[in-house]
Short mmCIF file of C-alpha atoms in Angstrom, two decimals:
data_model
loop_
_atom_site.label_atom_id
_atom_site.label_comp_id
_atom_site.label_asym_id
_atom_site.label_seq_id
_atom_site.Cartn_x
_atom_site.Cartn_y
_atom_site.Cartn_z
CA UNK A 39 140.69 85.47 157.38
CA UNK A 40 138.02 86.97 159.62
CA UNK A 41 136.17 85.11 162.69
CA UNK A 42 133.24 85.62 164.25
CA UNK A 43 132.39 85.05 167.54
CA UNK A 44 129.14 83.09 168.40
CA UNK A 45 126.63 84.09 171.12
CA UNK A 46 126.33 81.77 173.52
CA UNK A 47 122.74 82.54 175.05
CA UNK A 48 122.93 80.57 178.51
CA UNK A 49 125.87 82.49 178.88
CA UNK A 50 123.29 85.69 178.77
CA UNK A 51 121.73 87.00 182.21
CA UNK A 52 118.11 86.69 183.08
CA UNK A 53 117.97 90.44 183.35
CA UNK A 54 119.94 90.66 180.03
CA UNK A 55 117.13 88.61 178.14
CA UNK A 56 114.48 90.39 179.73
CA UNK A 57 115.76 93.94 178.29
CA UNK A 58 116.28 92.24 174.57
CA UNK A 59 112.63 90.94 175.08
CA UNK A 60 111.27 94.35 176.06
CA UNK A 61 113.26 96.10 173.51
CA UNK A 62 111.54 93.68 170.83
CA UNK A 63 108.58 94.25 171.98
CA UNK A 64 108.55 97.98 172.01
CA UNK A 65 110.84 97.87 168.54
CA UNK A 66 113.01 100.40 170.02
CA UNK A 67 117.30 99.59 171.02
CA UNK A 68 118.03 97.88 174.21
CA UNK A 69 120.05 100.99 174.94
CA UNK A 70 116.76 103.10 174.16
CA UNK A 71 114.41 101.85 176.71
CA UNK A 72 113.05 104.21 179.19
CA UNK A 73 113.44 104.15 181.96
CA UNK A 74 116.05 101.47 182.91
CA UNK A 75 115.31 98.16 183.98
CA UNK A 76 117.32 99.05 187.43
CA UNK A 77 114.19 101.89 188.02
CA UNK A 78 111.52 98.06 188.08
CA UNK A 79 114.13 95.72 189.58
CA UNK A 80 117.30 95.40 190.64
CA UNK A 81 118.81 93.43 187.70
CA UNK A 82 121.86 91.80 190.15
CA UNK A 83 119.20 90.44 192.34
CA UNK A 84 116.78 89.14 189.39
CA UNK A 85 119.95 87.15 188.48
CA UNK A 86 120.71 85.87 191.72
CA UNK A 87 117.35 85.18 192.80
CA UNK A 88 116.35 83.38 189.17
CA UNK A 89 119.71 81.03 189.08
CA UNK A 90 118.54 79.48 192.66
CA UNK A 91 114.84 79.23 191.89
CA UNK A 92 113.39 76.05 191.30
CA UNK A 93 111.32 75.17 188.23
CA UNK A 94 108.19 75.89 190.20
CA UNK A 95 108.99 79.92 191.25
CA UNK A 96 108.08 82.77 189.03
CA UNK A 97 109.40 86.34 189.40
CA UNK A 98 106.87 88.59 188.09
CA UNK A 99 107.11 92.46 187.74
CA UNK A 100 105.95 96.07 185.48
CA UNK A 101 108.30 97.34 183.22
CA UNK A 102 108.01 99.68 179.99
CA UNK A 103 104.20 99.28 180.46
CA UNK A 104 104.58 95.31 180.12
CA UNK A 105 103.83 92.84 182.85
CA UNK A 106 107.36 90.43 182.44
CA UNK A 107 107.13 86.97 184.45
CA UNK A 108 110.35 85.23 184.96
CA UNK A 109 109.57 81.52 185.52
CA UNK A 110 111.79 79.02 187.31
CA UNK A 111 112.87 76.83 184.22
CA UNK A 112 114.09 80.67 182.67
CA UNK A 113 111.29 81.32 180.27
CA UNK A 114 110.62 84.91 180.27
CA UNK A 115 107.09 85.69 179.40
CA UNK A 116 106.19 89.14 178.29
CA UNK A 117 102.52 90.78 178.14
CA UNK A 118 100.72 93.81 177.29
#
């Protein structure tokens, strides 16, 4: 008997989605990306600063050549 263990995505970090979305986006591995999402942001304080935002703040910032915009209720919009 084998199990397999579901992902739970609110369990995922803002910066955590915003690398998967990136990584989509340029159709290359999360692992991949160049450079690092630490070199646009510091991914510890994206996190901190997104889980006490209110539904009106938006992060936004440049990474991998795509403008990302975190917004308050945690939709993470990519462009370009």
């Amino acid at each position: 008997m084998s199990s397999t263990a579901l992902s739970d995505e609110s369990a995922r970090t803002v910066a955590e989605k915003v690398v998967d979305a990136i990584s989509d986006a340029e159709g290359e591995a999360a692992t991949e990306l160049t450079p690092p999402l630490y070199d646009a942001i510091d991914p510890e304080a994206l996190d901190a600063v997104t889980e006490s935002m209110n539904s009106e703040g938006t992060i936004a910032f440049e990474y991998c050549g795509h403008e990302v915009r975190v917004d308050g209720d945690g939709e993470i919009s990519i462009d370009g």
